[in-house]
Coordinates of C-alpha atoms in Angstrom, one line a residue:
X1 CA -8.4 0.8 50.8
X2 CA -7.4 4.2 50.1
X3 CA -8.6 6.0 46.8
X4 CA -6.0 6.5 44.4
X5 CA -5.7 7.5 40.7
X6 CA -6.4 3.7 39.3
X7 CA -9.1 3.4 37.1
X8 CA -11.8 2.9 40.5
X9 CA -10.7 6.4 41.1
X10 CA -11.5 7.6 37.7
X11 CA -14.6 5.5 37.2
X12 CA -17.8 7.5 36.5
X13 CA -20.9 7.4 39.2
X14 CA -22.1 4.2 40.0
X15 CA -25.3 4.3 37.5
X16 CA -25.0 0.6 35.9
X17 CA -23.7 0.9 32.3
X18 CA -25.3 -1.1 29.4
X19 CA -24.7 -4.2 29.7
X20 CA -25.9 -7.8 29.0
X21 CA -28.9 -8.6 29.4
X22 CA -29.6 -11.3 32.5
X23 CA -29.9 -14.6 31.3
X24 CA -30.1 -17.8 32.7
X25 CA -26.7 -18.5 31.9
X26 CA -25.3 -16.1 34.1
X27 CA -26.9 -17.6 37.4
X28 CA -28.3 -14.4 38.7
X29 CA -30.7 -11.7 37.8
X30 CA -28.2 -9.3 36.7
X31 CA -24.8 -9.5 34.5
X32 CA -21.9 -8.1 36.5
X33 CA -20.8 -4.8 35.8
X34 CA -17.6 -3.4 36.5
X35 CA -16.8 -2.2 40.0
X36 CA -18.8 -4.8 41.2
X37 CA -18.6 -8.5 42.7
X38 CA -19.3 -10.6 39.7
X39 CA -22.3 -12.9 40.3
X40 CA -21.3 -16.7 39.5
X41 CA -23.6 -19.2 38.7
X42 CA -22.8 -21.2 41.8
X43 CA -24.5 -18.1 43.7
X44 CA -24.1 -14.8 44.8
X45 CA -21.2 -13.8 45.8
X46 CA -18.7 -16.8 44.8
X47 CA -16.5 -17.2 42.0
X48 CA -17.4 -20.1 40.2
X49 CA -13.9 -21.1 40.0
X50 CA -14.0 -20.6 43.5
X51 CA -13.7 -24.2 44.6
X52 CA -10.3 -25.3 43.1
X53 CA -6.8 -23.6 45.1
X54 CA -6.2 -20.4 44.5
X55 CA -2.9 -19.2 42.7
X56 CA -0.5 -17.1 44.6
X57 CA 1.8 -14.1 43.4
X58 CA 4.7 -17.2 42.7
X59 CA 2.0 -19.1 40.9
X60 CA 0.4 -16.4 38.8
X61 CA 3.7 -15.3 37.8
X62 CA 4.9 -18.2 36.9
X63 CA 1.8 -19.1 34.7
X64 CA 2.4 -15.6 32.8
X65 CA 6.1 -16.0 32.7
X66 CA 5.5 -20.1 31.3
X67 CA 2.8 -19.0 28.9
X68 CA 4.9 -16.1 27.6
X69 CA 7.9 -18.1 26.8
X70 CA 6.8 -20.8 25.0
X71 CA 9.0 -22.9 22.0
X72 CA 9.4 -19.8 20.4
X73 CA 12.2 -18.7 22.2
X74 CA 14.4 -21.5 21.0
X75 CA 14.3 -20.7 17.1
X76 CA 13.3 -16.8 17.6
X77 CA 17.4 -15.8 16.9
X78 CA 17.7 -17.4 13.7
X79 CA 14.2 -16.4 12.8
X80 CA 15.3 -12.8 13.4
X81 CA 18.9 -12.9 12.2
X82 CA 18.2 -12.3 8.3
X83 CA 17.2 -8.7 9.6
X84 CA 20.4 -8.1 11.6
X85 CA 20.9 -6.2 14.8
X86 CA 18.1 -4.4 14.3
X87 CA 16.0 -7.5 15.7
X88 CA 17.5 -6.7 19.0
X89 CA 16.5 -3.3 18.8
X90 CA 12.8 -4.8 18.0
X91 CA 12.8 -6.7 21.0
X92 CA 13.4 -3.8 23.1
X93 CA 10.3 -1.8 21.7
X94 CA 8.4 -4.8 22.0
X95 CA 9.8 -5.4 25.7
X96 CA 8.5 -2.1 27.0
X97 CA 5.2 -1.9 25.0
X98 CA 4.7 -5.9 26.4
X99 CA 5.2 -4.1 30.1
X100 CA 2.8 -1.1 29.2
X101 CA -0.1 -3.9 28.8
X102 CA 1.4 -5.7 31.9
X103 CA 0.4 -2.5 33.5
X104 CA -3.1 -1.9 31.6
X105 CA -4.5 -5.3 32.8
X106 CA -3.5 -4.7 36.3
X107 CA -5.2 -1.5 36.3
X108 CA -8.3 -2.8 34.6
X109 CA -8.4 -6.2 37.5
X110 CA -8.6 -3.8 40.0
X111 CA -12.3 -2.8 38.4
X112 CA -13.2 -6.5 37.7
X113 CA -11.3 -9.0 39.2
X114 CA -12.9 -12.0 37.9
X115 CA -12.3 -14.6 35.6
X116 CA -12.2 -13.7 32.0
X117 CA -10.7 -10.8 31.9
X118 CA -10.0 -9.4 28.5
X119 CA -13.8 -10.6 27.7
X120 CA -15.3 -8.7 30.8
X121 CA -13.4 -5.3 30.0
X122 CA -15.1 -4.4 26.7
X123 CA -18.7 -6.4 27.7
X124 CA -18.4 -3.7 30.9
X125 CA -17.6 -0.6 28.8
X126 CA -19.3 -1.4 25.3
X127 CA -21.9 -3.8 26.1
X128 CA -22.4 -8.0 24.9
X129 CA -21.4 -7.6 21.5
X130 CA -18.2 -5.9 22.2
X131 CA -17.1 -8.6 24.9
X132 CA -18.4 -11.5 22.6
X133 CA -16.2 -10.2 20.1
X134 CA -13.1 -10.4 22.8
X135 CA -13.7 -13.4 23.9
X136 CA -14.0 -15.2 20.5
X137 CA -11.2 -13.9 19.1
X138 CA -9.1 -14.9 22.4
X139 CA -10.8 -18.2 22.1
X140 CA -9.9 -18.6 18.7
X141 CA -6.4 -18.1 19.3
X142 CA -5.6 -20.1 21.9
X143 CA -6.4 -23.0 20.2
X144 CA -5.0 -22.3 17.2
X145 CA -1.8 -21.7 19.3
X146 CA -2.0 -24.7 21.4
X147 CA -2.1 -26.9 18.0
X148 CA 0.8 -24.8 17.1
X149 CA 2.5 -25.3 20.2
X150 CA 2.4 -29.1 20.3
X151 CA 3.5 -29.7 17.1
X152 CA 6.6 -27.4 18.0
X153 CA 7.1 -30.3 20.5
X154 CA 7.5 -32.5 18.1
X155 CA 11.0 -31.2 16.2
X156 CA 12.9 -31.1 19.9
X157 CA 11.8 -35.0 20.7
X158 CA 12.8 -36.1 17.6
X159 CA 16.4 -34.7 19.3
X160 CA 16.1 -37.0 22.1
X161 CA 14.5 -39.8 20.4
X162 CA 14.5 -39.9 16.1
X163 CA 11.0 -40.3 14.8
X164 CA 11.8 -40.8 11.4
X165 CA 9.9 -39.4 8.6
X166 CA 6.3 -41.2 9.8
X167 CA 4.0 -38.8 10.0
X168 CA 1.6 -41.4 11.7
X169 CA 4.6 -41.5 14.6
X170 CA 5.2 -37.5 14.5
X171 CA 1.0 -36.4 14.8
X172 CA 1.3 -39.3 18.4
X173 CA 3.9 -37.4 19.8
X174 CA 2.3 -34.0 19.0
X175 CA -1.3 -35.5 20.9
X176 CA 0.6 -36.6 23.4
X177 CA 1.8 -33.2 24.2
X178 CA -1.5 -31.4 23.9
X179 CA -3.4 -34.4 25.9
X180 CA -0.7 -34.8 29.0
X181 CA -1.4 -30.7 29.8
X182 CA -5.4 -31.0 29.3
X183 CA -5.6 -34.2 31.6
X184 CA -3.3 -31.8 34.5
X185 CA -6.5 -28.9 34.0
X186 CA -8.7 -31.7 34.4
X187 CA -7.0 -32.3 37.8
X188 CA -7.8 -29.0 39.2
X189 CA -6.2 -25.6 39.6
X190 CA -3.9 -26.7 42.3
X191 CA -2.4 -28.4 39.8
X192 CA -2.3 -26.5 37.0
X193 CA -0.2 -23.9 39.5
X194 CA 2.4 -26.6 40.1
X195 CA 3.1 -27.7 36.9
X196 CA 3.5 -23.9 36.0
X197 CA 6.4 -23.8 38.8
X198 CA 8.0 -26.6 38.3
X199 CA 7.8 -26.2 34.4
X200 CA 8.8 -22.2 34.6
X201 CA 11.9 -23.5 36.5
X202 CA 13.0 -26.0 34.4
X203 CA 13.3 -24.1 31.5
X204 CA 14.2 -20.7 32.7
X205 CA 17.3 -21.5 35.0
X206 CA 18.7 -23.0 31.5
X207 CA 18.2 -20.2 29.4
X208 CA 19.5 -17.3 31.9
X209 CA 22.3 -19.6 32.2
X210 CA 22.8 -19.0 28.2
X211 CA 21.8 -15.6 28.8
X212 CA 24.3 -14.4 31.2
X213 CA 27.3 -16.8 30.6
X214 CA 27.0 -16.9 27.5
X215 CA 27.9 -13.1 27.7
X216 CA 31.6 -13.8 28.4
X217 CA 32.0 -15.7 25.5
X218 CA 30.7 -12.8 22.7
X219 CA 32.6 -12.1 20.1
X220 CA 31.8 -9.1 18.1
X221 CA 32.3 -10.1 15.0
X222 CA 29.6 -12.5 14.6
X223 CA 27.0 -9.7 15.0
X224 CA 27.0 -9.0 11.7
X225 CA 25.1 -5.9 10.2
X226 CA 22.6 -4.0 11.9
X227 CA 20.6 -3.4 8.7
X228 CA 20.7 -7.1 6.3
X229 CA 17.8 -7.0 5.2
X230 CA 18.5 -4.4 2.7
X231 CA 15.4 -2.5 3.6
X232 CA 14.6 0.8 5.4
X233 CA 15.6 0.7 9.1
X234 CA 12.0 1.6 10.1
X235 CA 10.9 -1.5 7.5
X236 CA 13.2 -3.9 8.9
X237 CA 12.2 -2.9 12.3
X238 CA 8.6 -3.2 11.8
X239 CA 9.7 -6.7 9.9
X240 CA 11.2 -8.0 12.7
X241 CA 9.0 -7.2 15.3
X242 CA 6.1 -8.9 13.2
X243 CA 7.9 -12.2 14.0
X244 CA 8.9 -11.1 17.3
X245 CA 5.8 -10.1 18.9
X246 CA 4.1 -13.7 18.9
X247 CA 6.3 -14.5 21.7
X248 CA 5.2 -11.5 24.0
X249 CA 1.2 -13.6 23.9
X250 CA 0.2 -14.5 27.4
X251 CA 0.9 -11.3 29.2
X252 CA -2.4 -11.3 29.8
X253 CA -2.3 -14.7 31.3
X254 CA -2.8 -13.8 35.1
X255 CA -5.9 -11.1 34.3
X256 CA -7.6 -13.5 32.1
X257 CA -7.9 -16.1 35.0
X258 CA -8.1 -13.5 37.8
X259 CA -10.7 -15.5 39.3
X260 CA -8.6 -18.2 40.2
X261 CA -5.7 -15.8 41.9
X262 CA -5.7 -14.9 45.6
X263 CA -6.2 -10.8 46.4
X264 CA -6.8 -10.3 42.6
X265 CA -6.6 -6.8 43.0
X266 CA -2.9 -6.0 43.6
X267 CA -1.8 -9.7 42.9
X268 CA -2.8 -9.6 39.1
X269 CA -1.1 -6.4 38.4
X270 CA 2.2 -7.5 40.2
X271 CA 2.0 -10.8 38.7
X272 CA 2.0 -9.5 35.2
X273 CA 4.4 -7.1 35.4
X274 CA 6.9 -9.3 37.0
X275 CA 6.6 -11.8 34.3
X276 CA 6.4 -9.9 31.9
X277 CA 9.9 -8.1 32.8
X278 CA 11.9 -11.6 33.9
X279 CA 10.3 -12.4 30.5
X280 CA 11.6 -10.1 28.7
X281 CA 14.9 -10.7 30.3
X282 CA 15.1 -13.8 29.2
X283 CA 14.4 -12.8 25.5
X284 CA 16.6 -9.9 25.1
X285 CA 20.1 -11.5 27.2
X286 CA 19.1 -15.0 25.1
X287 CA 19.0 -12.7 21.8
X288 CA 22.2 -11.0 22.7
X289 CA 24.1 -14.2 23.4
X290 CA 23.2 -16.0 20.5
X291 CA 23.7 -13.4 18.0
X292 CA 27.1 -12.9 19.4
X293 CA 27.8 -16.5 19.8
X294 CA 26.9 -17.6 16.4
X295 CA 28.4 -16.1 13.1
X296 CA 26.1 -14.7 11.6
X297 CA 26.1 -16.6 7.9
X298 CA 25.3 -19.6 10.2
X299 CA 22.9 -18.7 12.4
X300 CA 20.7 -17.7 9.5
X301 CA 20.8 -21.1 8.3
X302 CA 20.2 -22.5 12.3
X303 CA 17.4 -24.9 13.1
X304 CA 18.5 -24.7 16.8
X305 CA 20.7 -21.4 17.6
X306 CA 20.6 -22.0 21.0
X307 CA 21.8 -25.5 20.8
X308 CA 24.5 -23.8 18.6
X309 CA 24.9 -21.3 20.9
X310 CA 26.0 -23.8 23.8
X311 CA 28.1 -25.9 21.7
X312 CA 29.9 -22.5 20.9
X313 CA 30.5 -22.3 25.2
X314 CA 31.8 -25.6 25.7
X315 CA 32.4 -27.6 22.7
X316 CA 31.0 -30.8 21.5
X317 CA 27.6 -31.5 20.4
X318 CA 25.8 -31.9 23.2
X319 CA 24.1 -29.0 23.9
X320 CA 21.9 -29.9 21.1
X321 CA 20.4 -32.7 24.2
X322 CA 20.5 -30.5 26.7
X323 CA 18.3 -27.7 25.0
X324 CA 16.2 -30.2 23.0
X325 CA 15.3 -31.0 26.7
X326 CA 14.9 -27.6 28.3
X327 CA 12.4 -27.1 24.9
X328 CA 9.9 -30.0 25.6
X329 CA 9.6 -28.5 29.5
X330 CA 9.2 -25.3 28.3
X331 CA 6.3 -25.9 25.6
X332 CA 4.9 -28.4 27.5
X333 CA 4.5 -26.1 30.6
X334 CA 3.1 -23.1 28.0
X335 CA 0.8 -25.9 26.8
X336 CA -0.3 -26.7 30.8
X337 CA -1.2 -22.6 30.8
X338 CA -2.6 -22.1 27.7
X339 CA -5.3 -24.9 27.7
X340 CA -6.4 -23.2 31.1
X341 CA -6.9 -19.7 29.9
X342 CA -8.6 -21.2 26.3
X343 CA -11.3 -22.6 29.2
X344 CA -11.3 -19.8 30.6
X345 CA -12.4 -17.0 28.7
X346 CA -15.5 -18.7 27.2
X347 CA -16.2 -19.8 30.7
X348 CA -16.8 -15.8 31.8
X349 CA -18.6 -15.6 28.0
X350 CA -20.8 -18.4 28.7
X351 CA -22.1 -17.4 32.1
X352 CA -23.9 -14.1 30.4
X353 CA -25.2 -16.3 27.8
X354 CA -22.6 -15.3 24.8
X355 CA -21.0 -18.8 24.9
X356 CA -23.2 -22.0 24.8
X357 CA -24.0 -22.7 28.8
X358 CA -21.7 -25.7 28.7
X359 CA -18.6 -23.8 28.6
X360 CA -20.0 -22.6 31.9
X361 CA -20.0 -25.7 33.9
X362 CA -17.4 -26.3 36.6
X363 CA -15.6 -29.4 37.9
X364 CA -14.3 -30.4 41.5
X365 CA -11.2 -28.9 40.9
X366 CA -12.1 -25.7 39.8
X367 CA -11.6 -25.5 36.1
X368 CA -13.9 -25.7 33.2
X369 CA -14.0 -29.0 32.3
X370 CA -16.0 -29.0 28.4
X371 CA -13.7 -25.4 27.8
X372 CA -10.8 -27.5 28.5
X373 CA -12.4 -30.3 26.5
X374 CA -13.3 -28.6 23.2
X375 CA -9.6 -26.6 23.3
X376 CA -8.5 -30.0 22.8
X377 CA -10.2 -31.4 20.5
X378 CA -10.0 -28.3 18.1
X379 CA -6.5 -28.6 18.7
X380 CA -6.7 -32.4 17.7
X381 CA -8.1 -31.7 14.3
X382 CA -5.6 -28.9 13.4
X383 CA -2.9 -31.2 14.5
X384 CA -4.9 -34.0 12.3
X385 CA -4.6 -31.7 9.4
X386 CA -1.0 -30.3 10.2
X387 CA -0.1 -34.1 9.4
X388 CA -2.3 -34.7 6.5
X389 CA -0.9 -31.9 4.6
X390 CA 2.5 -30.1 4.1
X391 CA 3.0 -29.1 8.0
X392 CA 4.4 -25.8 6.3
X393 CA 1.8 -24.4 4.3
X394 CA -2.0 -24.1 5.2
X395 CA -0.8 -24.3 9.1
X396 CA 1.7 -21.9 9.3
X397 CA -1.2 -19.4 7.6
X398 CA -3.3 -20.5 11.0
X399 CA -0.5 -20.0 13.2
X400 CA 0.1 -16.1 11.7
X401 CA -4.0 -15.8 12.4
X402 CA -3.1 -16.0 15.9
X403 CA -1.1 -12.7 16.0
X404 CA -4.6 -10.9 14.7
X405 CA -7.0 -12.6 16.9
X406 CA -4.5 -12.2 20.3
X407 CA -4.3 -8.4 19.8
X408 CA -8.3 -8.0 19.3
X409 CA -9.0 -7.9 22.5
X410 CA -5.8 -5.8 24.2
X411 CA -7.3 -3.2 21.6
X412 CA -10.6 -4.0 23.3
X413 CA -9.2 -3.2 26.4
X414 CA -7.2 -0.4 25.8
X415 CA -10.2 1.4 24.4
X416 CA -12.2 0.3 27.4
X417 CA -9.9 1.5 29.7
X418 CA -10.0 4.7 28.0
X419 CA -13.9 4.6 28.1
X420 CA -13.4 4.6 32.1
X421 CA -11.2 7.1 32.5
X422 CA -13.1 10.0 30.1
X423 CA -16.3 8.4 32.2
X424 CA -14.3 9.6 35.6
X425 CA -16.0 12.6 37.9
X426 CA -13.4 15.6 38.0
X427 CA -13.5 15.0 42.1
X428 CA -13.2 12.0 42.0
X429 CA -9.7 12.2 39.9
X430 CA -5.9 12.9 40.7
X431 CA -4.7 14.6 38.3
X432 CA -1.1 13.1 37.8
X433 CA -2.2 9.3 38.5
X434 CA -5.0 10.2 35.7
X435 CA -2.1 11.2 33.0
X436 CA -0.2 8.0 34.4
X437 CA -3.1 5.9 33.3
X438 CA -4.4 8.0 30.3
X439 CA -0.6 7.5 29.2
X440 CA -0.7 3.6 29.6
X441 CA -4.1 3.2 28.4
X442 CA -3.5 5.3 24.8
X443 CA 0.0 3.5 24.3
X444 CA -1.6 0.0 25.1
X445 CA -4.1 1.0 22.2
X446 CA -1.4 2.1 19.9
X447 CA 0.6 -1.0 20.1
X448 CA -2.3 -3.3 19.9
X449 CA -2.7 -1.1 16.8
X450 CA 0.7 -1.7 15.5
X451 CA 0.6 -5.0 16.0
X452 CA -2.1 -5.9 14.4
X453 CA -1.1 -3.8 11.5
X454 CA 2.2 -5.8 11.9
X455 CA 0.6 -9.2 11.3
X456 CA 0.3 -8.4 7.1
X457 CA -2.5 -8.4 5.1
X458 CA -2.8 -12.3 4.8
X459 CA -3.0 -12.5 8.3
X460 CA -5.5 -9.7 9.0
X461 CA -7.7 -11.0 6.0
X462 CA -8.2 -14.3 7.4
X463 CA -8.3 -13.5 11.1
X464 CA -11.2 -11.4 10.2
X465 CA -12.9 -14.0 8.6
X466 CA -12.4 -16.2 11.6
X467 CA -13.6 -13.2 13.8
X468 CA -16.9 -12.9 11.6
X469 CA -17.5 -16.0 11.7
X470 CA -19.1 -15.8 15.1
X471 CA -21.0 -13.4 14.0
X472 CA -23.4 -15.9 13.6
X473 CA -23.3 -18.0 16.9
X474 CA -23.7 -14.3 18.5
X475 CA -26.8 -13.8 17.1
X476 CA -28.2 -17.2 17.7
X477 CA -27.4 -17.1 21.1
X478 CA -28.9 -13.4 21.5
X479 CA -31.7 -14.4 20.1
X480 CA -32.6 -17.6 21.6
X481 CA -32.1 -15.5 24.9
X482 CA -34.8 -12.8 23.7
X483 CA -38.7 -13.5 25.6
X484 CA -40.5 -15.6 22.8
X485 CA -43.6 -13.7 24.4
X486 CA -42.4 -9.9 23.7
X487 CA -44.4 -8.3 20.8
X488 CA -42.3 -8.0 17.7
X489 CA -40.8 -4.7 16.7
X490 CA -43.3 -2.4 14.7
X491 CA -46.3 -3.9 16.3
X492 CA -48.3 -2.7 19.5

């Protein structure tokens, strides 16, 4: 391989940086650090995901693609329509700034390509605290969004099939959604990567079909203003993009299980940029359409704009079938991604020790099995509670938490990224691939920045406390790794 300006050819000399301390977690007398083949706790030199089928470029593409678009897509239009045309505008900035951290996490797998990767980018550059902080935020949020995410089943089925008002009837469907996806991760890798396909398929041939025909059909009127929401542009902007930039989650998807993708080095980079960009596609010609499909008084009031949107093509009421199926495929395939990368992260966490050593135990196939096993039944009590209460009250403040705790640890590893590059020997350096990254790297951090800032104070304030509060399983675990024979501090 040739040296270029990527982060390996900014990174500093190789003296090991502070990191971890070994533990018997990790499986080896030293905690990876970055550069270096990670050390698994099946042996040296192995991945300990190593023995399922590894994902290829179609596979890991399709895994960030179906865990980017999600449900959300769907009911994004009308969520965004009170704001006006400016929401298209919002997408746009989001677009690019989703593609910059496409291109930061390919960068940073080329340093560690191994499982867990938003977790092992700080834990490298700041030490265990930093990457325990990552990964539990990551953690946190993927179940929160997986409960999320199977409830939003629930609406579209009720489409196909009315439910009625039982709540009894509506939490069944929701565990059925979140259950079917953890039982395909219990089946192995190999199939996690086919359900991805076949699931990314089904529900993206539909919605570029809205996308593009749809296009022929505009009319400009229904566009409405490009300012309703009566605030400043910059405000309504910033509005709009804090409901928007939910749906950009899971670009990360294909660095965070790196150690499951075949030639991780230039695959992972590749993989994320091209989903992120068909992604984005999808969101922005789907966002055009509908807004000019749909008046605008209407599509305010929508429950399924899309559906709308379709019936406003060809007529009839059907479309409202045809998209309520297209919606169950899609969440159901984000579902079949998400509950991999929520086993994921603590997997890499658990191996040093920062996660209890279960999370670090591997089945047949490949994948995590208690990870994928406590994502769901975390998930099973939110959904227990979603249905116990008013589905739109204390959940929805849990589902906003997950803007917070997603965007910890792309600031994590924007700033560790950073870290590597000031670390890099002047000789060592090409100049103009060193701005390249340096460019990335700082605009990564700034948006991670703006999102978060973007989440509102409700949702900062109690996705802090959720990140504190592992504050405490951090320093159990630290310390039950500590020699119970060392002398205490302060005496000889």
């Amino acid at each position: 391989m040739t040296t270029t300006s990527t982060p390996e050819a900014a990174e500093p000399d190789p003296t090991p940086v502070p990191g971890p301390e070994p533990t018997p977690a990790s499986g080896s007398g030293k905690a990876p650090v970055a550069g270096s083949e990670e050390i698994s706790a099946t042996g040296p030199g192995t991945n300990a995901a190593s023995p399922g089928r590894k994902f290829g470029l179609g596979a890991a593409t399709a895994l960030v693609m179906g865990n980017i678009i999600g449900g959300g897509i769907f009911t994004l239009p009308a969520a965004v329509a009170p704001y006006g045309t400016v929401s298209l505008l919002a997408f746009v900035v989001l677009s690019v700034a989703a593609v910059l951290l496409a291109l930061l996490f390919g960068r940073l797998a080329r340093r560690s390509p191994v499982t867990g990767g938003l977790y092992v980018y700080p834990r490298d550059a700041f030490g265990p605290f930093a990457g325990f902080l990552s990964a539990w935020s990551y953690w946190t949020m993927c179940w929160v969004s997986i409960a999320a995410l199977a409830v939003g089943v629930v609406g579209y089925v009720d489409v196909l099939i009315p439910l009625g008002d039982g709540k009894v009837a509506l939490a069944v469907v929701a565990l059925a959604a979140l259950w079917l996806p953890a039982a395909a991760n219990f089946a192995g890798t190999r199939y996690v990567g086919a359900v991805q396909i076949v699931s990314t398929v089904l529900k993206f041939v539909p919605l570029l079909l809205v996308a593009t025909i749809g296009l022929f059909f505009i009319d400009t009127d229904n566009y409405g203003p490009f300012n309703a929401s009566g605030e400043s542009v910059p405000g309504a902007l910033a509005a709009a993009a804090a409901l928007l930039l939910y749906s950009f989650l899971g670009v990360e998807s294909a660095a965070v299980s790196a150690g499951e993708v075949r030639d991780p080095e230039r695959t992972v980079g590749r993989a994320s940029v091209l989903g992120t960009l068909a992604s984005a596609l999808v969101y922005i010609l789907g966002t055009v359409a509908v807004f000019g499909l749909v008046p605008h008084e209407e599509l305010v009031e929508s429950g399924a704009p899309f559906a709308d949107a379709v019936n406003s093509i060809a007529g009839g009421s059907w479309g409202g079938t045809v998209i309520a199926l297209v919606a169950v495929a899609s969440i159901v395939g984000c579902l079949n991604g998400w509950v991999l990368l929520s086993a994921q992260m603590p997997y890499a966490a658990a191996r040093d020790g920062l996660f209890p050593k279960r999370f670090a135990r591997v089945g047949k196939g490949g994948v995590p099995g208690f990870g994928v096993l406590a994502t769901a039944v975390l998930g099973t009590l939110l959904i227990a509670v979603n249905y116990a209460d008013d589905p739109d009250t204390a959940f929805r403040v849990l589902v906003l938490i997950t803007t917070f705790t997603g965007c910890v640890p792309y600031l994590l590893s924007a700033a560790a990224q950073l870290y590597w590059l000031a670390r890099g020997t002047r000789e060592r350096v090409r100049p103009a691939g060193l701005v390249r990254d340096l460019i990335v790297a700082a605009l990564s951090f700034v948006f991670s920045f703006w999102l978060i800032a973007g989440a509102g104070y409700a949702a900062v304030y109690q996705g802090v406390l959720f990140l504190f509060a592992g504050i405490p399983v951090y320093v159990w675990l630290r310390g039950r790794q500590e020699n119970p024979g060392a002398p205490e501090a302060g005496t000889a």
